[in-house]
Amino acid sequence: MNTRILTTLAVGALLAATAACGAQSLDDDGASGASATAPAVVLDQAPTEEKAADVINAITPDKDLAAKAPASLKSGGLKVVSSIGYPPMELFATDGKTPIGFDPALARAIARKLGVKVTITDEEFNSQIPGVLTGRYDFVISSMTDNPERQGQVTFVDYVQAGAGMLVKAGNAAGITGPKDLCGKTVSVVDNGSSMELAESYDADCKKDGKAAVNVLKFPGDTEAMLQVSNGRAQATVTDYVVAAYKSADPKLAMEAIALEGTESPWGIGMKPDNKELIESVKGALDALIQSGEYGKLLAAWNLDKLAVQSAVVNGGK
C-alpha cells in the first residue's frame, strides 16, 4: 500500500515538473495546454493548386522564432491582406476564393516558420495600408514597392527585387519600345501605385521635351487597367514586368511584354511601425527561409528566381 502511494506521488511530482518546465517540441499539438512554446493549433496546409504547396507544407516552425512571436499571432493567427488578381504574385485558385501565387505562398511560409495559423484577405490596393494601421491586419504583402513615401506610413521588410514593364497588343502596332514612345499615347495604370508614378514621370518627360503629353488612365486594379489595352482604349499599360511576362505567355490575351530598364526596386511586407515585435519576427522568418533554401524553392515554383534577395532588409527602398 505504501509503495503504491509513493509511486503515485512520484508520478504526480514528475507530471508537475513537466508542466512547470513546458514541453520543448513544436510538434506537440498543445492539447495539454502545458507548453509555452508549442503552437496551440495545427498549422495550415497550402492549397492544392498552389504551385509551391509541397515546399510550404514541408516547412517546420523555428523554435526560437516561434517562442518570440507576438502573443496576438499565437492566439489569433497571422492576419494578412493582399490584392488578389496580380498573377503570378497573387491570384485566385479555380474556386474563385482561395489565394495562391508567390505572395500568399510566402505569407503561408512565414506563418509556418513562426508556428502560427494564417488568414489571407483580399482588399482593394488603396485599403491595404489603412487596414494595417488600424490593426485589422498584421501585414500587407501585395507586390507593394518599398519607397520613402510609404515608409512614412508603414515599415517594410523587403522580400523581392523587381522592375516594371509594359503590356501592348500583340504585334505592337503602336511601335512602343520604351518610355519615349509613350508621348501622345494613352496609358492605363493601377491608381496610387508605382506604375502610376512611372506613367506620370513619363508624361512629365514628354512635356519637358516639348512633345505631346501621355494620357494616363487610372483604375482600381490591374485587370481593369489591362482591359483598356485589349479594348483599344489605351495603347499600353504599365505594370510590374513579372506580371507582364506572365500575362504575355497566355495566347488568349494576345499581348506582348516590354521590360522597362532601370526600374528595379524592392517590394516589401508592410507593417505598423510601432509593432517592433512583429517586424522582427517577420524579418527573422524571412531570413530563416532564405538561409534554409526554402525561399528559393518558393520563387522557383512560380518561375521568379530573378527576383531573389540575399537577406531580409528593413526599409531598403530609396
PDB file of C-alpha atoms in Angstrom:
ATOM      1  CA  MET A   1       0.000   0.000   0.000  1.00  0.00           C
ATOM      2  CA  ASN A   2       2.809   2.432   0.958  1.00  0.00           C
ATOM      3  CA  THR A   3       4.633   1.570  -2.249  1.00  0.00           C
ATOM      4  CA  ARG A   4       1.542   2.422  -4.304  1.00  0.00           C
ATOM      5  CA  ILE A   5       1.176   5.781  -2.523  1.00  0.00           C
ATOM      6  CA  LEU A   6       4.836   6.612  -3.077  1.00  0.00           C
ATOM      7  CA  THR A   7       4.622   5.646  -6.723  1.00  0.00           C
ATOM      8  CA  THR A   8       1.525   7.791  -7.220  1.00  0.00           C
ATOM      9  CA  LEU A   9       3.205  10.731  -5.527  1.00  0.00           C
ATOM     10  CA  ALA A  10       6.320  10.278  -7.649  1.00  0.00           C
ATOM     11  CA  VAL A  11       4.326  10.219 -10.854  1.00  0.00           C
ATOM     12  CA  GLY A  12       2.387  13.294  -9.765  1.00  0.00           C
ATOM     13  CA  ALA A  13       5.603  15.121  -8.974  1.00  0.00           C
ATOM     14  CA  LEU A  14       7.022  14.190 -12.356  1.00  0.00           C
ATOM     15  CA  LEU A  15       3.923  15.463 -14.163  1.00  0.00           C
ATOM     16  CA  ALA A  16       4.007  18.696 -12.202  1.00  0.00           C
ATOM     17  CA  ALA A  17       7.665  19.219 -13.047  1.00  0.00           C
ATOM     18  CA  THR A  18       6.984  18.577 -16.705  1.00  0.00           C
ATOM     19  CA  ALA A  19       4.146  21.099 -16.709  1.00  0.00           C
ATOM     20  CA  ALA A  20       6.334  23.678 -14.965  1.00  0.00           C
ATOM     21  CA  CYS A  21       9.168  23.302 -17.475  1.00  0.00           C
ATOM     22  CA  GLY A  22       6.931  23.285 -20.549  1.00  0.00           C
ATOM     23  CA  ALA A  23       7.223  20.929 -23.475  1.00  0.00           C
ATOM     24  CA  GLN A  24      10.004  21.875 -25.856  1.00  0.00           C
ATOM     25  CA  SER A  25       8.877  20.193 -29.073  1.00  0.00           C
ATOM     26  CA  LEU A  26       6.997  22.322 -31.608  1.00  0.00           C
ATOM     27  CA  ASP A  27       5.469  19.109 -32.924  1.00  0.00           C
ATOM     28  CA  ASP A  28       3.262  18.828 -29.829  1.00  0.00           C
ATOM     29  CA  ASP A  29      -0.376  19.616 -30.615  1.00  0.00           C
ATOM     30  CA  GLY A  30      -0.702  21.687 -27.445  1.00  0.00           C
ATOM     31  CA  ALA A  31      -3.736  19.705 -26.230  1.00  0.00           C
ATOM     32  CA  SER A  32      -2.456  19.655 -22.640  1.00  0.00           C
ATOM     33  CA  GLY A  33      -2.032  23.423 -22.574  1.00  0.00           C
ATOM     34  CA  ALA A  34       1.290  22.920 -20.785  1.00  0.00           C
ATOM     35  CA  SER A  35       3.695  24.086 -23.475  1.00  0.00           C
ATOM     36  CA  ALA A  36       4.843  27.687 -23.548  1.00  0.00           C
ATOM     37  CA  THR A  37       6.471  27.388 -26.950  1.00  0.00           C
ATOM     38  CA  ALA A  38       4.394  24.861 -28.901  1.00  0.00           C
ATOM     39  CA  PRO A  39       1.665  26.154 -31.226  1.00  0.00           C
ATOM     40  CA  ALA A  40      -1.838  25.717 -29.863  1.00  0.00           C
ATOM     41  CA  VAL A  41      -3.194  24.838 -33.302  1.00  0.00           C
ATOM     42  CA  VAL A  42      -2.383  22.546 -36.167  1.00  0.00           C
ATOM     43  CA  LEU A  43      -0.588  24.537 -38.846  1.00  0.00           C
ATOM     44  CA  ASP A  44      -2.348  25.317 -42.113  1.00  0.00           C
ATOM     45  CA  GLN A  45      -1.747  23.234 -45.216  1.00  0.00           C
ATOM     46  CA  ALA A  46      -1.215  25.042 -48.513  1.00  0.00           C
ATOM     47  CA  PRO A  47      -3.997  24.876 -51.124  1.00  0.00           C
ATOM     48  CA  THR A  48      -3.583  22.020 -53.587  1.00  0.00           C
ATOM     49  CA  GLU A  49      -3.459  24.409 -56.561  1.00  0.00           C
ATOM     50  CA  GLU A  50      -0.595  26.360 -55.012  1.00  0.00           C
ATOM     51  CA  LYS A  51       2.493  25.606 -57.125  1.00  0.00           C
ATOM     52  CA  ALA A  52       4.702  25.778 -54.035  1.00  0.00           C
ATOM     53  CA  ALA A  53       2.384  23.616 -51.885  1.00  0.00           C
ATOM     54  CA  ASP A  54       4.924  20.841 -51.314  1.00  0.00           C
ATOM     55  CA  VAL A  55       7.569  23.365 -50.261  1.00  0.00           C
ATOM     56  CA  ILE A  56       5.204  25.172 -47.877  1.00  0.00           C
ATOM     57  CA  ASN A  57       3.842  22.028 -46.252  1.00  0.00           C
ATOM     58  CA  ALA A  58       7.363  20.772 -45.569  1.00  0.00           C
ATOM     59  CA  ILE A  59       8.294  23.927 -43.606  1.00  0.00           C
ATOM     60  CA  THR A  60       8.542  23.324 -39.865  1.00  0.00           C
ATOM     61  CA  PRO A  61       8.468  26.006 -37.162  1.00  0.00           C
ATOM     62  CA  ASP A  62      11.701  27.555 -35.963  1.00  0.00           C
ATOM     63  CA  LYS A  63      11.612  27.061 -32.173  1.00  0.00           C
ATOM     64  CA  ASP A  64      13.354  30.328 -31.309  1.00  0.00           C
ATOM     65  CA  LEU A  65      11.317  32.418 -33.727  1.00  0.00           C
ATOM     66  CA  ALA A  66       8.074  30.768 -32.633  1.00  0.00           C
ATOM     67  CA  ALA A  67       8.841  31.458 -28.983  1.00  0.00           C
ATOM     68  CA  LYS A  68       9.437  35.157 -29.706  1.00  0.00           C
ATOM     69  CA  ALA A  69       6.410  35.630 -31.987  1.00  0.00           C
ATOM     70  CA  PRO A  70       3.840  38.184 -30.750  1.00  0.00           C
ATOM     71  CA  ALA A  71       1.181  36.735 -28.462  1.00  0.00           C
ATOM     72  CA  SER A  72      -1.535  38.032 -30.810  1.00  0.00           C
ATOM     73  CA  LEU A  73      -0.229  35.757 -33.563  1.00  0.00           C
ATOM     74  CA  LYS A  74      -0.239  32.729 -31.299  1.00  0.00           C
ATOM     75  CA  SER A  75      -3.819  33.335 -30.205  1.00  0.00           C
ATOM     76  CA  GLY A  76      -5.416  34.746 -33.336  1.00  0.00           C
ATOM     77  CA  GLY A  77      -3.068  33.743 -36.132  1.00  0.00           C
ATOM     78  CA  LEU A  78      -1.278  35.919 -38.668  1.00  0.00           C
ATOM     79  CA  LYS A  79      -3.751  38.239 -40.448  1.00  0.00           C
ATOM     80  CA  VAL A  80      -2.539  39.114 -43.940  1.00  0.00           C
ATOM     81  CA  VAL A  81      -4.012  41.419 -46.576  1.00  0.00           C
ATOM     82  CA  SER A  82      -3.296  41.300 -50.297  1.00  0.00           C
ATOM     83  CA  SER A  83      -4.895  42.437 -53.540  1.00  0.00           C
ATOM     84  CA  ILE A  84      -5.696  39.230 -55.388  1.00  0.00           C
ATOM     85  CA  GLY A  85      -5.613  39.373 -59.174  1.00  0.00           C
ATOM     86  CA  TYR A  86      -1.971  40.149 -59.911  1.00  0.00           C
ATOM     87  CA  PRO A  87      -0.516  36.849 -61.195  1.00  0.00           C
ATOM     88  CA  PRO A  88       1.923  35.322 -60.656  1.00  0.00           C
ATOM     89  CA  MET A  89       2.249  37.251 -57.399  1.00  0.00           C
ATOM     90  CA  GLU A  90      -1.381  36.897 -56.294  1.00  0.00           C
ATOM     91  CA  LEU A  91      -4.309  35.100 -57.929  1.00  0.00           C
ATOM     92  CA  PHE A  92      -7.326  33.003 -57.013  1.00  0.00           C
ATOM     93  CA  ALA A  93      -7.473  29.241 -57.367  1.00  0.00           C
ATOM     94  CA  THR A  94     -10.201  27.823 -59.606  1.00  0.00           C
ATOM     95  CA  ASP A  95     -12.710  28.053 -56.750  1.00  0.00           C
ATOM     96  CA  GLY A  96     -12.536  31.831 -57.109  1.00  0.00           C
ATOM     97  CA  LYS A  97     -11.849  32.434 -53.428  1.00  0.00           C
ATOM     98  CA  THR A  98      -8.595  30.741 -52.356  1.00  0.00           C
ATOM     99  CA  PRO A  99      -5.498  32.973 -52.712  1.00  0.00           C
ATOM    100  CA  ILE A 100      -2.460  31.394 -54.379  1.00  0.00           C
ATOM    101  CA  GLY A 101       0.662  32.817 -56.015  1.00  0.00           C
ATOM    102  CA  PHE A 102       4.044  33.846 -54.666  1.00  0.00           C
ATOM    103  CA  ASP A 103       2.822  36.440 -52.143  1.00  0.00           C
ATOM    104  CA  PRO A 104       0.296  34.098 -50.476  1.00  0.00           C
ATOM    105  CA  ALA A 105       2.907  31.316 -50.628  1.00  0.00           C
ATOM    106  CA  LEU A 106       5.458  33.443 -48.770  1.00  0.00           C
ATOM    107  CA  ALA A 107       2.835  34.558 -46.230  1.00  0.00           C
ATOM    108  CA  ARG A 108       1.999  30.911 -45.520  1.00  0.00           C
ATOM    109  CA  ALA A 109       5.689  30.024 -45.301  1.00  0.00           C
ATOM    110  CA  ILE A 110       6.344  32.827 -42.793  1.00  0.00           C
ATOM    111  CA  ALA A 111       3.380  31.699 -40.705  1.00  0.00           C
ATOM    112  CA  ARG A 112       4.647  28.121 -40.625  1.00  0.00           C
ATOM    113  CA  LYS A 113       8.154  29.273 -39.701  1.00  0.00           C
ATOM    114  CA  LEU A 114       6.634  31.201 -36.783  1.00  0.00           C
ATOM    115  CA  GLY A 115       4.405  28.261 -35.833  1.00  0.00           C
ATOM    116  CA  VAL A 116       1.092  30.095 -36.277  1.00  0.00           C
ATOM    117  CA  LYS A 117      -2.007  29.890 -38.457  1.00  0.00           C
ATOM    118  CA  VAL A 118      -2.660  32.434 -41.202  1.00  0.00           C
ATOM    119  CA  THR A 119      -5.618  34.080 -42.932  1.00  0.00           C
ATOM    120  CA  ILE A 120      -5.230  35.973 -46.212  1.00  0.00           C
ATOM    121  CA  THR A 121      -7.858  38.584 -47.097  1.00  0.00           C
ATOM    122  CA  ASP A 122      -8.409  40.201 -50.478  1.00  0.00           C
ATOM    123  CA  GLU A 123      -8.698  44.013 -50.326  1.00  0.00           C
ATOM    124  CA  GLU A 124      -8.539  46.806 -52.881  1.00  0.00           C
ATOM    125  CA  PHE A 125      -4.962  48.178 -53.083  1.00  0.00           C
ATOM    126  CA  ASN A 126      -5.669  51.584 -51.528  1.00  0.00           C
ATOM    127  CA  SER A 127      -7.353  49.976 -48.495  1.00  0.00           C
ATOM    128  CA  GLN A 128      -4.401  47.820 -47.507  1.00  0.00           C
ATOM    129  CA  ILE A 129      -2.129  50.221 -45.625  1.00  0.00           C
ATOM    130  CA  PRO A 130      -5.081  51.768 -43.717  1.00  0.00           C
ATOM    131  CA  GLY A 131      -6.110  48.229 -42.756  1.00  0.00           C
ATOM    132  CA  VAL A 132      -2.662  47.576 -41.306  1.00  0.00           C
ATOM    133  CA  LEU A 133      -2.541  50.901 -39.465  1.00  0.00           C
ATOM    134  CA  THR A 134      -5.923  50.309 -37.815  1.00  0.00           C
ATOM    135  CA  GLY A 135      -4.827  46.836 -36.684  1.00  0.00           C
ATOM    136  CA  ARG A 136      -7.270  44.944 -38.866  1.00  0.00           C
ATOM    137  CA  TYR A 137      -4.312  43.183 -40.498  1.00  0.00           C
ATOM    138  CA  ASP A 138      -0.833  42.319 -39.253  1.00  0.00           C
ATOM    139  CA  PHE A 139       0.862  42.928 -42.574  1.00  0.00           C
ATOM    140  CA  VAL A 140       0.306  43.644 -46.230  1.00  0.00           C
ATOM    141  CA  ILE A 141       2.090  41.596 -48.887  1.00  0.00           C
ATOM    142  CA  SER A 142       0.811  42.714 -52.273  1.00  0.00           C
ATOM    143  CA  SER A 143       3.649  43.428 -54.714  1.00  0.00           C
ATOM    144  CA  MET A 144       3.997  46.771 -52.926  1.00  0.00           C
ATOM    145  CA  THR A 145       7.025  48.877 -53.785  1.00  0.00           C
ATOM    146  CA  ASP A 146       9.050  49.951 -50.752  1.00  0.00           C
ATOM    147  CA  ASN A 147       9.599  53.692 -51.175  1.00  0.00           C
ATOM    148  CA  PRO A 148      10.183  56.672 -48.837  1.00  0.00           C
ATOM    149  CA  GLU A 149       6.605  57.895 -49.166  1.00  0.00           C
ATOM    150  CA  ARG A 150       5.130  54.604 -47.967  1.00  0.00           C
ATOM    151  CA  GLN A 151       7.843  54.308 -45.292  1.00  0.00           C
ATOM    152  CA  GLY A 152       6.174  57.334 -43.711  1.00  0.00           C
ATOM    153  CA  GLN A 153       3.190  55.097 -43.017  1.00  0.00           C
ATOM    154  CA  VAL A 154       4.478  51.531 -42.625  1.00  0.00           C
ATOM    155  CA  THR A 155       7.744  49.718 -42.007  1.00  0.00           C
ATOM    156  CA  PHE A 156       8.774  47.291 -44.742  1.00  0.00           C
ATOM    157  CA  VAL A 157      10.668  44.032 -44.690  1.00  0.00           C
ATOM    158  CA  ASP A 158      11.803  43.691 -48.305  1.00  0.00           C
ATOM    159  CA  TYR A 159      11.269  40.276 -49.842  1.00  0.00           C
ATOM    160  CA  VAL A 160      11.967  40.605 -53.605  1.00  0.00           C
ATOM    161  CA  GLN A 161      13.660  42.986 -56.039  1.00  0.00           C
ATOM    162  CA  ALA A 162      11.505  43.656 -59.101  1.00  0.00           C
ATOM    163  CA  GLY A 163      11.255  46.027 -62.057  1.00  0.00           C
ATOM    164  CA  ALA A 164       8.474  47.465 -64.163  1.00  0.00           C
ATOM    165  CA  GLY A 165       7.249  46.597 -67.624  1.00  0.00           C
ATOM    166  CA  MET A 166       4.537  47.330 -70.142  1.00  0.00           C
ATOM    167  CA  LEU A 167       1.940  45.289 -71.963  1.00  0.00           C
ATOM    168  CA  VAL A 168       0.944  46.170 -75.517  1.00  0.00           C
ATOM    169  CA  LYS A 169      -1.244  44.385 -78.031  1.00  0.00           C
ATOM    170  CA  ALA A 170       0.402  41.529 -79.902  1.00  0.00           C
ATOM    171  CA  GLY A 171       2.125  42.883 -82.981  1.00  0.00           C
ATOM    172  CA  ASN A 172       2.800  46.198 -81.216  1.00  0.00           C
ATOM    173  CA  ALA A 173       1.201  48.273 -83.963  1.00  0.00           C
ATOM    174  CA  ALA A 174       1.827  51.422 -81.893  1.00  0.00           C
ATOM    175  CA  GLY A 175       5.586  50.788 -82.102  1.00  0.00           C
ATOM    176  CA  ILE A 176       6.193  51.175 -78.361  1.00  0.00           C
ATOM    177  CA  THR A 177       9.640  50.034 -77.239  1.00  0.00           C
ATOM    178  CA  GLY A 178      10.226  52.296 -74.247  1.00  0.00           C
ATOM    179  CA  PRO A 179       9.054  55.368 -72.303  1.00  0.00           C
ATOM    180  CA  LYS A 180       9.854  57.874 -75.071  1.00  0.00           C
ATOM    181  CA  ASP A 181       7.381  56.134 -77.358  1.00  0.00           C
ATOM    182  CA  LEU A 182       4.528  56.891 -74.960  1.00  0.00           C
ATOM    183  CA  CYS A 183       4.352  60.608 -75.806  1.00  0.00           C
ATOM    184  CA  GLY A 184       0.929  61.315 -77.295  1.00  0.00           C
ATOM    185  CA  LYS A 185      -0.300  57.830 -76.327  1.00  0.00           C
ATOM    186  CA  THR A 186      -2.857  56.666 -73.754  1.00  0.00           C
ATOM    187  CA  VAL A 187      -1.540  54.522 -70.907  1.00  0.00           C
ATOM    188  CA  SER A 188      -3.586  52.672 -68.275  1.00  0.00           C
ATOM    189  CA  VAL A 189      -2.326  52.075 -64.731  1.00  0.00           C
ATOM    190  CA  VAL A 190      -3.397  50.997 -61.262  1.00  0.00           C
ATOM    191  CA  ASP A 191      -4.325  54.078 -59.263  1.00  0.00           C
ATOM    192  CA  ASN A 192      -1.945  55.156 -56.484  1.00  0.00           C
ATOM    193  CA  GLY A 193       0.761  52.589 -57.253  1.00  0.00           C
ATOM    194  CA  SER A 194       4.331  52.710 -58.521  1.00  0.00           C
ATOM    195  CA  SER A 195       3.064  52.151 -62.074  1.00  0.00           C
ATOM    196  CA  MET A 196       1.042  55.358 -61.860  1.00  0.00           C
ATOM    197  CA  GLU A 197       4.124  57.228 -60.641  1.00  0.00           C
ATOM    198  CA  LEU A 198       6.143  55.890 -63.570  1.00  0.00           C
ATOM    199  CA  ALA A 199       3.482  56.841 -66.115  1.00  0.00           C
ATOM    200  CA  GLU A 200       3.236  60.336 -64.657  1.00  0.00           C
ATOM    201  CA  SER A 201       7.022  60.704 -64.772  1.00  0.00           C
ATOM    202  CA  TYR A 202       6.992  59.696 -68.460  1.00  0.00           C
ATOM    203  CA  ASP A 203       4.269  62.286 -69.051  1.00  0.00           C
ATOM    204  CA  ALA A 204       6.432  64.952 -67.398  1.00  0.00           C
ATOM    205  CA  ASP A 205       9.425  63.956 -69.553  1.00  0.00           C
ATOM    206  CA  CYS A 206       7.354  64.209 -72.733  1.00  0.00           C
ATOM    207  CA  LYS A 207       6.166  67.692 -71.806  1.00  0.00           C
ATOM    208  CA  LYS A 208       9.692  68.748 -70.862  1.00  0.00           C
ATOM    209  CA  ASP A 209      10.917  67.668 -74.297  1.00  0.00           C
ATOM    210  CA  GLY A 210       8.137  69.631 -75.980  1.00  0.00           C
ATOM    211  CA  LYS A 211       6.268  66.523 -77.072  1.00  0.00           C
ATOM    212  CA  ALA A 212       2.627  65.516 -76.689  1.00  0.00           C
ATOM    213  CA  ALA A 213       1.523  64.521 -73.184  1.00  0.00           C
ATOM    214  CA  VAL A 214       0.827  60.985 -72.016  1.00  0.00           C
ATOM    215  CA  ASN A 215      -2.854  60.441 -71.280  1.00  0.00           C
ATOM    216  CA  VAL A 216      -2.838  58.440 -68.044  1.00  0.00           C
ATOM    217  CA  LEU A 217      -5.975  56.424 -67.220  1.00  0.00           C
ATOM    218  CA  LYS A 218      -6.244  55.222 -63.603  1.00  0.00           C
ATOM    219  CA  PHE A 219      -8.109  52.138 -62.373  1.00  0.00           C
ATOM    220  CA  PRO A 220      -8.561  50.321 -59.029  1.00  0.00           C
ATOM    221  CA  GLY A 221      -6.902  47.092 -60.188  1.00  0.00           C
ATOM    222  CA  ASP A 222      -4.515  45.608 -62.719  1.00  0.00           C
ATOM    223  CA  THR A 223      -7.221  43.633 -64.530  1.00  0.00           C
ATOM    224  CA  GLU A 224      -9.196  46.782 -65.321  1.00  0.00           C
ATOM    225  CA  ALA A 225      -6.051  48.562 -66.486  1.00  0.00           C
ATOM    226  CA  MET A 226      -5.083  45.694 -68.797  1.00  0.00           C
ATOM    227  CA  LEU A 227      -8.598  45.569 -70.254  1.00  0.00           C
ATOM    228  CA  GLN A 228      -8.097  49.070 -71.651  1.00  0.00           C
ATOM    229  CA  VAL A 229      -5.325  47.739 -73.893  1.00  0.00           C
ATOM    230  CA  SER A 230      -7.436  44.802 -75.014  1.00  0.00           C
ATOM    231  CA  ASN A 231     -10.365  47.020 -75.981  1.00  0.00           C
ATOM    232  CA  GLY A 232      -8.141  49.607 -77.679  1.00  0.00           C
ATOM    233  CA  ARG A 233      -8.815  52.482 -75.299  1.00  0.00           C
ATOM    234  CA  ALA A 234      -5.128  52.513 -74.264  1.00  0.00           C
ATOM    235  CA  GLN A 235      -2.031  51.660 -76.291  1.00  0.00           C
ATOM    236  CA  ALA A 236      -0.117  50.321 -73.293  1.00  0.00           C
ATOM    237  CA  THR A 237      -0.458  49.531 -69.628  1.00  0.00           C
ATOM    238  CA  VAL A 238       2.384  49.968 -67.155  1.00  0.00           C
ATOM    239  CA  THR A 239       2.713  47.197 -64.606  1.00  0.00           C
ATOM    240  CA  ASP A 240       5.384  45.037 -62.999  1.00  0.00           C
ATOM    241  CA  TYR A 241       7.480  43.127 -65.504  1.00  0.00           C
ATOM    242  CA  VAL A 242       6.879  39.754 -63.834  1.00  0.00           C
ATOM    243  CA  VAL A 243       3.161  40.272 -64.272  1.00  0.00           C
ATOM    244  CA  ALA A 244       3.575  41.472 -67.849  1.00  0.00           C
ATOM    245  CA  ALA A 245       5.689  38.445 -68.733  1.00  0.00           C
ATOM    246  CA  TYR A 246       3.197  36.083 -67.075  1.00  0.00           C
ATOM    247  CA  LYS A 247       0.246  37.548 -68.959  1.00  0.00           C
ATOM    248  CA  SER A 248       2.045  37.737 -72.318  1.00  0.00           C
ATOM    249  CA  ALA A 249       2.614  33.971 -72.065  1.00  0.00           C
ATOM    250  CA  ASP A 250      -1.154  33.449 -72.305  1.00  0.00           C
ATOM    251  CA  PRO A 251      -2.009  33.260 -76.028  1.00  0.00           C
ATOM    252  CA  LYS A 252      -5.638  34.101 -75.291  1.00  0.00           C
ATOM    253  CA  LEU A 253      -4.656  37.592 -74.162  1.00  0.00           C
ATOM    254  CA  ALA A 254      -2.684  38.350 -77.361  1.00  0.00           C
ATOM    255  CA  MET A 255      -0.253  40.736 -75.668  1.00  0.00           C
ATOM    256  CA  GLU A 256       3.478  41.427 -75.630  1.00  0.00           C
ATOM    257  CA  ALA A 257       5.654  42.313 -72.641  1.00  0.00           C
ATOM    258  CA  ILE A 258       8.251  45.092 -72.690  1.00  0.00           C
ATOM    259  CA  ALA A 259      10.803  45.495 -69.880  1.00  0.00           C
ATOM    260  CA  LEU A 260      11.422  48.981 -68.518  1.00  0.00           C
ATOM    261  CA  GLU A 261      15.138  49.003 -67.789  1.00  0.00           C
ATOM    262  CA  GLY A 262      16.479  50.720 -64.680  1.00  0.00           C
ATOM    263  CA  THR A 263      13.224  50.468 -62.745  1.00  0.00           C
ATOM    264  CA  GLU A 264      14.206  47.690 -60.347  1.00  0.00           C
ATOM    265  CA  SER A 265      13.283  48.353 -56.720  1.00  0.00           C
ATOM    266  CA  PRO A 266      12.469  46.353 -53.573  1.00  0.00           C
ATOM    267  CA  TRP A 267       8.964  45.168 -52.782  1.00  0.00           C
ATOM    268  CA  GLY A 268       8.166  44.982 -49.101  1.00  0.00           C
ATOM    269  CA  ILE A 269       5.944  43.396 -46.491  1.00  0.00           C
ATOM    270  CA  GLY A 270       4.354  46.402 -44.773  1.00  0.00           C
ATOM    271  CA  MET A 271       3.684  46.563 -41.036  1.00  0.00           C
ATOM    272  CA  LYS A 272       2.703  49.135 -38.435  1.00  0.00           C
ATOM    273  CA  PRO A 273       5.964  50.903 -37.448  1.00  0.00           C
ATOM    274  CA  ASP A 274       5.416  50.615 -33.694  1.00  0.00           C
ATOM    275  CA  ASN A 275       4.836  46.863 -33.906  1.00  0.00           C
ATOM    276  CA  LYS A 276       8.533  46.143 -33.382  1.00  0.00           C
ATOM    277  CA  GLU A 277       7.988  42.598 -32.168  1.00  0.00           C
ATOM    278  CA  LEU A 278       6.101  41.651 -35.326  1.00  0.00           C
ATOM    279  CA  ILE A 279       8.645  43.349 -37.605  1.00  0.00           C
ATOM    280  CA  GLU A 280      11.470  41.396 -36.000  1.00  0.00           C
ATOM    281  CA  SER A 281       9.507  38.154 -36.225  1.00  0.00           C
ATOM    282  CA  VAL A 282       8.764  38.606 -39.930  1.00  0.00           C
ATOM    283  CA  LYS A 283      12.339  39.652 -40.678  1.00  0.00           C
ATOM    284  CA  GLY A 284      13.652  36.651 -38.752  1.00  0.00           C
ATOM    285  CA  ALA A 285      11.274  34.256 -40.510  1.00  0.00           C
ATOM    286  CA  LEU A 286      12.220  35.564 -43.961  1.00  0.00           C
ATOM    287  CA  ASP A 287      15.929  35.329 -43.175  1.00  0.00           C
ATOM    288  CA  ALA A 288      15.429  31.767 -41.936  1.00  0.00           C
ATOM    289  CA  LEU A 289      13.589  30.847 -45.141  1.00  0.00           C
ATOM    290  CA  ILE A 290      16.359  32.387 -47.247  1.00  0.00           C
ATOM    291  CA  GLN A 291      19.123  30.609 -45.364  1.00  0.00           C
ATOM    292  CA  SER A 292      17.359  27.252 -45.461  1.00  0.00           C
ATOM    293  CA  GLY A 293      16.826  27.461 -49.233  1.00  0.00           C
ATOM    294  CA  GLU A 294      13.041  27.274 -48.810  1.00  0.00           C
ATOM    295  CA  TYR A 295      12.643  30.850 -50.044  1.00  0.00           C
ATOM    296  CA  GLY A 296      14.471  29.986 -53.260  1.00  0.00           C
ATOM    297  CA  LYS A 297      12.213  26.978 -53.789  1.00  0.00           C
ATOM    298  CA  LEU A 298       9.120  29.172 -53.366  1.00  0.00           C
ATOM    299  CA  LEU A 299      10.427  31.532 -56.049  1.00  0.00           C
ATOM    300  CA  ALA A 300      11.346  28.663 -58.361  1.00  0.00           C
ATOM    301  CA  ALA A 301       7.853  27.181 -58.091  1.00  0.00           C
ATOM    302  CA  TRP A 302       6.487  30.360 -59.675  1.00  0.00           C
ATOM    303  CA  ASN A 303       9.437  30.867 -62.063  1.00  0.00           C
ATOM    304  CA  LEU A 304      10.503  34.017 -60.229  1.00  0.00           C
ATOM    305  CA  ASP A 305      14.116  33.161 -59.438  1.00  0.00           C
ATOM    306  CA  LYS A 306      15.365  36.523 -60.758  1.00  0.00           C
ATOM    307  CA  LEU A 307      13.516  38.374 -58.015  1.00  0.00           C
ATOM    308  CA  ALA A 308      15.533  36.820 -55.183  1.00  0.00           C
ATOM    309  CA  VAL A 309      17.088  38.898 -52.404  1.00  0.00           C
ATOM    310  CA  GLN A 310      20.030  37.698 -50.327  1.00  0.00           C
ATOM    311  CA  SER A 311      18.700  38.810 -46.949  1.00  0.00           C
ATOM    312  CA  ALA A 312      15.689  40.453 -45.329  1.00  0.00           C
ATOM    313  CA  VAL A 313      16.276  44.222 -45.314  1.00  0.00           C
ATOM    314  CA  VAL A 314      14.141  46.719 -43.421  1.00  0.00           C
ATOM    315  CA  ASN A 315      13.064  49.807 -45.421  1.00  0.00           C
ATOM    316  CA  GLY A 316      15.573  49.269 -48.210  1.00  0.00           C
ATOM    317  CA  GLY A 317      13.653  51.401 -50.713  1.00  0.00           C
ATOM    318  CA  LYS A 318      15.288  54.698 -51.634  1.00  0.00           C
TER     319      LYS A 318
END
